Protein backbone atom coordinates (compact mmCIF):
# COMPACT_ATOMS: atom_id res chain seq x y z
CA UNK A 1 96.26 84.34 69.67
CA UNK A 2 97.91 84.82 73.05
CA UNK A 3 99.42 88.24 73.81
CA UNK A 4 103.20 88.30 74.17
CA UNK A 5 105.25 90.87 76.09
CA UNK A 6 108.20 92.17 74.07
CA UNK A 7 110.10 94.30 76.60
CA UNK A 8 113.57 93.55 78.03
CA UNK A 9 113.85 92.68 81.72
CA UNK A 10 117.51 93.79 81.75
CA UNK A 11 117.22 97.14 79.94
CA UNK A 12 117.82 100.09 82.24
CA UNK A 13 117.00 103.74 81.72
CA UNK A 14 119.80 105.92 80.28
CA UNK A 15 122.09 107.81 82.60
CA UNK A 16 120.60 111.30 83.18
CA UNK A 17 122.00 114.10 81.01
CA UNK A 18 123.43 115.79 84.10
CA UNK A 19 125.39 112.61 84.83
CA UNK A 20 126.64 112.34 81.25
CA UNK A 21 127.77 115.98 81.31
CA UNK A 22 129.54 115.50 84.65
CA UNK A 23 131.22 112.35 83.35
CA UNK A 24 132.45 114.22 80.28
CA UNK A 25 133.98 116.91 82.49
CA UNK A 26 135.85 114.23 84.44
CA UNK A 27 137.04 112.50 81.27
CA UNK A 28 138.23 115.77 79.81
CA UNK A 29 140.11 116.63 83.01
CA UNK A 30 141.91 113.27 83.07
CA UNK A 31 141.56 113.27 86.88
CA UNK A 32 139.63 110.06 87.55
CA UNK A 33 141.37 108.92 90.75
CA UNK A 34 139.43 110.07 93.80
CA UNK A 35 142.44 111.80 95.38
CA UNK A 36 143.54 113.48 92.14
CA UNK A 37 141.88 116.90 92.48
CA UNK A 38 142.77 120.39 91.37
CA UNK A 39 143.49 123.17 93.86
CA UNK A 40 140.27 124.11 95.66
CA UNK A 41 138.32 121.06 94.41
CA UNK A 42 136.62 118.57 96.73
CA UNK A 43 136.13 115.98 93.99
CA UNK A 44 133.04 114.12 92.80
CA UNK A 45 133.62 111.11 95.07
CA UNK A 46 133.93 113.13 98.26
CA UNK A 47 130.83 115.13 97.32
CA UNK A 48 128.84 111.95 96.60
CA UNK A 49 129.81 110.60 100.04
CA UNK A 50 128.71 113.81 101.71
CA UNK A 51 125.39 113.87 99.84
CA UNK A 52 124.61 110.21 100.47
CA UNK A 53 125.38 110.52 104.20
CA UNK A 54 123.00 113.48 104.41
CA UNK A 55 120.29 111.62 102.46
CA UNK A 56 120.12 108.75 104.98
CA UNK A 57 121.00 110.71 108.12
CA UNK A 58 124.42 109.16 108.65
CA UNK A 59 127.52 110.87 110.06
CA UNK A 60 129.87 109.13 107.66
CA UNK A 61 129.91 107.58 104.20
CA UNK A 62 132.58 105.87 102.10
CA UNK A 63 132.26 105.25 98.35
CA UNK A 64 133.85 102.00 97.16
CA UNK A 65 134.18 99.71 94.15
CA UNK A 66 131.12 97.50 94.78
CA UNK A 67 128.49 96.49 97.27
CA UNK A 68 130.38 93.27 97.90
CA UNK A 69 133.53 95.23 98.69
CA UNK A 70 131.51 97.40 101.09
CA UNK A 71 130.33 94.29 102.97
CA UNK A 72 133.82 92.78 103.19
CA UNK A 73 135.22 96.10 104.38
CA UNK A 74 132.55 96.35 107.07
CA UNK A 75 133.44 92.84 108.27
CA UNK A 76 137.16 93.67 108.34
CA UNK A 77 136.48 96.94 110.17
CA UNK A 78 134.59 94.95 112.82
CA UNK A 79 137.57 92.64 113.24
CA UNK A 80 136.07 89.47 111.74
CA UNK A 81 138.94 87.07 111.16
CA UNK A 82 139.58 83.60 109.80
CA UNK A 83 137.32 81.00 111.38
CA UNK A 84 134.86 83.46 112.94
CA UNK A 85 131.20 82.59 112.41
CA UNK A 86 128.98 85.30 110.94
CA UNK A 87 125.20 84.98 110.98
CA UNK A 88 123.43 85.68 107.68
CA UNK A 89 120.21 84.93 105.79
CA UNK A 90 119.66 81.58 104.11
CA UNK A 91 117.72 83.48 101.44
CA UNK A 92 120.15 85.96 99.90
CA UNK A 93 122.45 86.35 96.91
CA UNK A 94 125.94 84.91 96.52
CA UNK A 95 127.91 88.14 97.27
CA UNK A 96 126.67 88.08 100.89
CA UNK A 97 128.17 84.74 102.00
CA UNK A 98 130.95 85.53 99.51
CA UNK A 99 131.91 88.65 101.47
CA UNK A 100 132.01 86.62 104.68
CA UNK A 101 134.17 83.93 103.08
CA UNK A 102 136.47 86.56 101.55
CA UNK A 103 137.68 87.62 105.00
CA UNK A 104 138.00 84.02 106.18
CA UNK A 105 134.71 84.02 108.08
CA UNK A 106 132.25 81.13 108.17
CA UNK A 107 128.63 81.88 107.17
CA UNK A 108 126.08 80.59 109.69
CA UNK A 109 122.75 80.55 107.89
CA UNK A 110 119.51 81.70 109.51
CA UNK A 111 116.18 80.56 108.09
CA UNK A 112 113.65 82.51 106.03
CA UNK A 113 110.02 83.28 106.87
CA UNK A 114 107.07 83.28 104.47
CA UNK A 115 107.41 87.06 104.05
CA UNK A 116 110.94 86.35 102.70
CA UNK A 117 112.73 88.01 105.60
CA UNK A 118 115.09 86.50 108.15
CA UNK A 119 113.35 84.11 110.55
CA UNK A 120 113.60 85.93 113.88
CA UNK A 121 112.84 82.79 115.92
CA UNK A 122 115.74 81.01 114.23
CA UNK A 123 117.95 84.07 114.77
CA UNK A 124 117.07 84.02 118.46
CA UNK A 125 117.97 80.33 118.64
CA UNK A 126 121.38 80.94 117.02
CA UNK A 127 122.19 84.26 118.67
CA UNK A 128 124.79 82.75 121.00
CA UNK A 129 126.85 81.31 118.12
CA UNK A 130 128.29 84.48 116.57
CA UNK A 131 129.09 88.12 117.35
CA UNK A 132 128.17 89.60 113.95
CA UNK A 133 125.05 89.43 111.78
CA UNK A 134 125.28 90.28 108.08
CA UNK A 135 121.61 91.05 107.56
CA UNK A 136 120.48 90.89 103.95
CA UNK A 137 117.33 92.84 103.06
CA UNK A 138 116.98 90.36 100.24
CA UNK A 139 114.99 91.54 97.23
CA UNK A 140 113.91 94.60 99.19
CA UNK A 141 112.07 92.86 102.04
CA UNK A 142 112.72 94.26 105.53
CA UNK A 143 111.97 92.22 108.63
CA UNK A 144 110.65 93.68 111.90
CA UNK A 145 113.78 95.74 112.57
CA UNK A 146 112.64 96.70 116.07
CA UNK A 147 112.45 93.05 117.12
CA UNK A 148 115.65 92.13 115.28
CA UNK A 149 117.63 94.85 117.06
CA UNK A 150 116.19 93.77 120.42
CA UNK A 151 117.49 90.24 119.81
CA UNK A 152 120.90 91.42 118.62
CA UNK A 153 121.39 94.06 121.30
CA UNK A 154 120.52 91.56 124.03
CA UNK A 155 123.03 89.05 122.61
CA UNK A 156 125.77 91.62 121.92
CA UNK A 157 125.58 91.01 118.16
CA UNK A 158 126.85 93.75 115.85
CA UNK A 159 124.60 94.18 112.81
CA UNK A 160 125.84 95.02 109.31
CA UNK A 161 122.98 95.71 106.87
CA UNK A 162 123.19 94.63 103.24
CA UNK A 163 120.97 97.24 101.58
CA UNK A 164 121.68 96.35 97.95
CA UNK A 165 117.92 96.14 97.31
CA UNK A 166 116.71 98.76 99.83
CA UNK A 167 118.40 102.05 98.97
CA UNK A 168 115.67 104.60 99.72
CA UNK A 169 113.58 102.16 101.80
CA UNK A 170 112.65 102.71 105.44
CA UNK A 171 111.49 100.85 108.52
CA UNK A 172 109.26 103.36 110.26
CA UNK A 173 111.10 106.67 110.00
CA UNK A 174 114.56 105.11 109.78
CA UNK A 175 116.30 104.49 106.48
CA UNK A 176 117.52 101.04 105.59
CA UNK A 177 121.16 100.74 106.64
CA UNK A 178 120.78 102.92 109.73
CA UNK A 179 119.77 100.33 112.35
CA UNK A 180 123.06 98.44 112.50
CA UNK A 181 126.61 99.68 113.08
CA UNK A 182 127.28 99.80 109.33
CA UNK A 183 125.09 99.83 106.22
CA UNK A 184 126.22 98.65 102.77
CA UNK A 185 124.67 99.67 99.45
CA UNK A 186 125.22 98.69 95.82
CA UNK A 187 125.32 100.94 92.75
CA UNK A 188 125.51 98.04 90.29
CA UNK A 189 123.44 98.36 87.11
CA UNK A 190 120.38 96.49 88.43
CA UNK A 191 120.18 98.48 91.66
CA UNK A 192 118.52 101.83 92.45
CA UNK A 193 121.29 104.09 91.22
CA UNK A 194 123.51 102.86 88.40
CA UNK A 195 127.24 103.22 87.84
CA UNK A 196 127.76 99.72 86.43
CA UNK A 197 129.59 98.74 89.61
CA UNK A 198 130.01 100.66 92.84
CA UNK A 199 129.13 100.65 96.51
CA UNK A 200 128.53 102.89 99.51
CA UNK A 201 129.20 102.23 103.19
CA UNK A 202 127.69 104.28 106.04
CA UNK A 203 128.25 104.42 109.79
CA UNK A 204 128.08 106.77 112.78
CA UNK A 205 131.05 105.04 114.44
CA UNK A 206 134.32 107.03 114.24
CA UNK A 207 136.62 104.03 114.69
CA UNK A 208 134.81 101.73 112.27
CA UNK A 209 134.69 104.36 109.53
CA UNK A 210 138.33 105.32 110.06
CA UNK A 211 139.29 101.67 109.59
CA UNK A 212 137.07 101.38 106.52
CA UNK A 213 138.64 104.46 104.92
CA UNK A 214 142.15 103.12 105.51
CA UNK A 215 141.13 99.68 104.21
CA UNK A 216 139.70 101.24 101.04
CA UNK A 217 143.13 102.57 100.09
CA UNK A 218 143.24 106.16 101.32
CA UNK A 219 146.99 106.00 102.04
CA UNK A 220 147.40 109.07 104.30
CA UNK A 221 144.88 111.19 102.42
CA UNK A 222 142.00 110.50 104.81
CA UNK A 223 141.50 114.19 105.54
CA UNK A 224 140.12 114.60 102.00
CA UNK A 225 136.99 112.68 103.00
CA UNK A 226 134.25 115.26 103.56
CA UNK A 227 132.03 112.57 105.10
CA UNK A 228 134.75 110.95 107.24
CA UNK A 229 135.77 111.30 110.90
CA UNK A 230 138.35 113.82 112.08
CA UNK A 231 142.05 113.05 111.76
CA UNK A 232 142.19 112.18 115.47
CA UNK A 233 140.26 108.99 114.72
CA UNK A 234 143.13 107.85 112.45
CA UNK A 235 145.96 108.49 114.94
CA UNK A 236 146.69 104.81 115.61
CA UNK A 237 144.47 103.16 113.01
CA UNK A 238 146.58 104.52 110.14
CA UNK A 239 149.52 102.39 111.30
CA UNK A 240 147.56 99.21 111.99
CA UNK A 241 145.17 98.92 109.04
CA UNK A 242 146.14 97.23 105.77
CA UNK A 243 145.42 98.84 102.41
CA UNK A 244 142.90 96.65 100.56
CA UNK A 245 142.32 99.07 97.71
CA UNK A 246 138.75 99.34 96.51
CA UNK A 247 138.05 103.03 96.08
CA UNK A 248 135.34 104.55 93.92
CA UNK A 249 136.64 106.88 91.21
CA UNK A 250 135.37 110.33 90.20
CA UNK A 251 133.81 109.03 86.98
CA UNK A 252 131.37 106.71 88.71
CA UNK A 253 130.65 109.28 91.42
CA UNK A 254 129.86 111.89 88.77
CA UNK A 255 127.36 109.53 87.14
CA UNK A 256 125.74 108.72 90.51
CA UNK A 257 125.24 112.18 92.02
CA UNK A 258 122.36 113.26 89.72
CA UNK A 259 120.72 109.85 90.19
CA UNK A 260 120.91 110.19 93.96
CA UNK A 261 119.23 113.59 93.70
CA UNK A 262 116.35 111.95 91.77
CA UNK A 263 116.08 108.82 93.94
CA UNK A 264 112.90 109.76 95.77
CA UNK A 265 111.04 110.36 92.51
CA UNK A 266 112.42 107.12 91.06
CA UNK A 267 111.18 105.19 94.09
CA UNK A 268 107.66 106.49 93.44
CA UNK A 269 107.88 105.33 89.83
CA UNK A 270 109.07 101.86 90.85
CA UNK A 271 106.28 101.53 93.36
CA UNK A 272 103.62 102.49 90.80
CA UNK A 273 104.82 99.61 88.65
CA UNK A 274 105.12 97.23 91.59
CA UNK A 275 101.52 97.94 92.64
CA UNK A 276 100.31 97.32 89.08
CA UNK A 277 101.89 93.86 89.10
CA UNK A 278 100.78 93.15 92.67
CA UNK A 279 97.16 94.03 91.86
CA UNK A 280 97.22 91.95 88.71
CA UNK A 281 98.43 88.89 90.62
CA UNK A 282 96.03 89.21 93.55
CA UNK A 283 93.88 86.14 94.17
CA UNK A 284 95.57 84.08 91.45
CA UNK A 285 94.83 80.41 92.26
CA UNK A 286 97.91 78.62 93.61
CA UNK A 287 99.96 81.84 93.84
CA UNK A 288 100.76 83.80 97.00
CA UNK A 289 101.95 87.41 96.71
CA UNK A 290 104.43 88.24 99.48
CA UNK A 291 102.88 90.69 101.94
CA UNK A 292 104.59 93.85 103.18
CA UNK A 293 104.69 95.02 106.81
CA UNK A 294 102.80 98.25 107.54
CA UNK A 295 105.96 99.88 108.97
CA UNK A 296 107.97 99.15 105.82
CA UNK A 297 108.43 101.76 103.09
CA UNK A 298 109.76 99.67 100.21
CA UNK A 299 111.31 100.19 96.78
CA UNK A 300 109.46 97.98 94.29
CA UNK A 301 112.24 97.31 91.79
CA UNK A 302 111.39 93.60 91.83
CA UNK A 303 108.48 91.45 92.96
CA UNK A 304 108.35 87.96 94.44
CA UNK A 305 105.58 85.42 94.81
CA UNK A 306 105.29 81.89 96.18
CA UNK A 307 104.07 78.76 94.45
CA UNK A 308 103.60 76.88 97.69
CA UNK A 309 103.38 73.12 97.64
CA UNK A 310 104.07 72.87 93.90
CA UNK A 311 106.34 70.16 92.59
CA UNK A 312 109.50 71.07 90.71
CA UNK A 313 108.11 70.06 87.33
CA UNK A 314 105.00 72.20 87.78
CA UNK A 315 107.03 75.28 88.76
CA UNK A 316 109.33 74.71 85.78
CA UNK A 317 106.33 74.44 83.48
CA UNK A 318 104.81 77.70 84.74
CA UNK A 319 108.10 79.56 84.29
CA UNK A 320 108.57 78.11 80.80
CA UNK A 321 105.03 79.07 79.79
CA UNK A 322 105.59 82.65 80.97
CA UNK A 323 108.94 82.78 79.16
CA UNK A 324 107.25 81.70 75.92
CA UNK A 325 105.11 84.82 76.26
CA UNK A 326 108.07 87.10 76.95
CA UNK A 327 107.90 87.22 80.76
CA UNK A 328 111.24 86.42 82.42
CA UNK A 329 110.92 84.86 85.89
CA UNK A 330 113.66 83.56 88.17
CA UNK A 331 113.09 80.51 90.37
CA UNK A 332 115.12 80.48 93.56
CA UNK A 333 113.93 76.99 94.40
CA UNK A 334 115.65 75.29 91.47
CA UNK A 335 118.07 72.52 92.41
CA UNK A 336 120.89 74.09 90.38
CA UNK A 337 121.81 77.80 90.56
CA UNK A 338 121.01 79.66 87.35
CA UNK A 339 122.13 83.24 86.60
CA UNK A 340 121.29 85.27 89.73
CA UNK A 341 119.46 82.52 91.62
CA UNK A 342 121.03 80.33 94.28
CA UNK A 343 120.25 78.91 97.72
CA UNK A 344 122.26 78.47 100.89
CA UNK A 345 123.00 74.86 99.91
CA UNK A 346 124.46 76.06 96.58
CA UNK A 347 127.49 77.62 98.32
CA UNK A 348 129.51 74.53 99.08
CA UNK A 349 132.44 76.50 100.48
CA UNK A 350 130.17 77.19 103.48
CA UNK A 351 128.93 74.48 105.87
CA UNK A 352 125.18 74.15 106.13
CA UNK A 353 122.59 72.06 107.89
CA UNK A 354 119.24 71.24 106.33
CA UNK A 355 116.42 73.58 107.41
CA UNK A 356 113.18 71.83 106.35
CA UNK A 357 110.85 74.81 106.91
CA UNK A 358 113.19 77.16 105.07
CA UNK A 359 113.69 74.61 102.30
CA UNK A 360 109.92 74.43 101.73
CA UNK A 361 109.72 78.22 101.41
CA UNK A 362 112.76 78.49 99.14
CA UNK A 363 111.34 75.78 96.89
CA UNK A 364 108.44 78.03 95.93
CA UNK A 365 110.08 81.48 95.53
CA UNK A 366 109.67 83.07 92.11
CA UNK A 367 111.24 86.46 91.38
CA UNK A 368 110.84 89.12 88.68
CA UNK A 369 112.67 92.37 88.00
CA UNK A 370 110.65 95.54 87.36
CA UNK A 371 112.89 97.94 85.42
CA UNK A 372 111.77 101.55 85.01
CA UNK A 373 111.86 101.06 81.24
CA UNK A 374 108.49 99.27 81.71
CA UNK A 375 105.34 101.40 81.73
CA UNK A 376 102.54 100.86 84.24
CA UNK A 377 100.54 99.36 81.36
CA UNK A 378 103.41 96.96 80.61
CA UNK A 379 103.31 95.82 84.23
CA UNK A 380 99.57 95.19 84.08
CA UNK A 381 100.07 93.06 80.94
CA UNK A 382 102.93 91.13 82.55
CA UNK A 383 100.76 90.35 85.59
CA UNK A 384 97.93 89.23 83.30
CA UNK A 385 100.28 86.81 81.50
CA UNK A 386 101.65 85.38 84.75
CA UNK A 387 98.13 84.99 86.12
CA UNK A 388 96.96 83.16 83.01
CA UNK A 389 99.89 80.75 82.78
CA UNK A 390 100.15 80.01 86.51
CA UNK A 391 96.40 79.40 86.64
CA UNK A 392 96.59 77.01 83.68
CA UNK A 393 99.28 74.91 85.33
CA UNK A 394 97.53 75.01 88.72
CA UNK A 395 94.28 73.78 87.20
CA UNK A 396 96.10 70.78 85.75
CA UNK A 397 97.47 70.00 89.22
CA UNK A 398 93.97 69.97 90.71
CA UNK A 399 92.58 67.44 88.24
């Protein structure tokens, strides 16, 4: 009888007790709004911003309602307006082109390489077509950031980093989100710290952060931001910037602060599980594990592999066989978007041109979450199941 995995791929760990206690204090106070503080209080949201800025080495941080809101705010702060083209990855999730479209911008898709990062040759070829790049570190894979910044600096392109999957990751000694002019993070349930929904935005630029704070709905209370620029930065901006309210509240900030304090330890736990799956999949016939760059320090909260050259029916069969044994895989190459999978040609509100090399890579991308509710032993079993079922299908293809 074949072994079946019985764990849930969507079950997260509970909120830490310190977060629950902090949340109860906020609920009992009734002061949930970020600017509703008692005399002498800084407030949970302002403290979270200060702590997150310090954790990544940023001058400023703004806590907002979601990662998608953070990206749209960054675009607005940079002055992206209706009709402006914005470069972004062809391999990403829907909120990234969605943020561009939400401000009236037009996504200009850049291809993907076999290591699932932005194709730097394609970026170089398209560098003269836009002034802003929304760089998605999709599924936690970071490209050669040194080379990317060389291309963008030479072309005068401002880089916004989507770090939804790379909170706590680094390129060399620099944290994800700190190469570009602004970095955007998500605190949604499936990310690295969990408040259900939520986002964080960092920058060292006084003007950009002042605009972002006003956009988030600070009214004239910007001086209450412990991780914001001085009031001088708001002198003119406060009159010119619309209020597009999307603040984070004290309740979510209270839940997040203890998780942020534990993030480094959580990253180690994720990576133990990632390595267990990676080792179990090594040398599986017909399956290619995506390689990591030596300068990248990653957070292994999900893993991806390629079924290169497989037909659609064979990929579907392998995924179905794994599902029958309790292993939930997502296929980004499917013709129709399902759940959290989609491709650049799925977003029909955005123009796109066929990219044959990228299309071949996308066709074979398979993705799997690795929640911390799995043990290392669970991850070894999951890899064993994937290996067995992928191998069985691959053998039938070779006959």
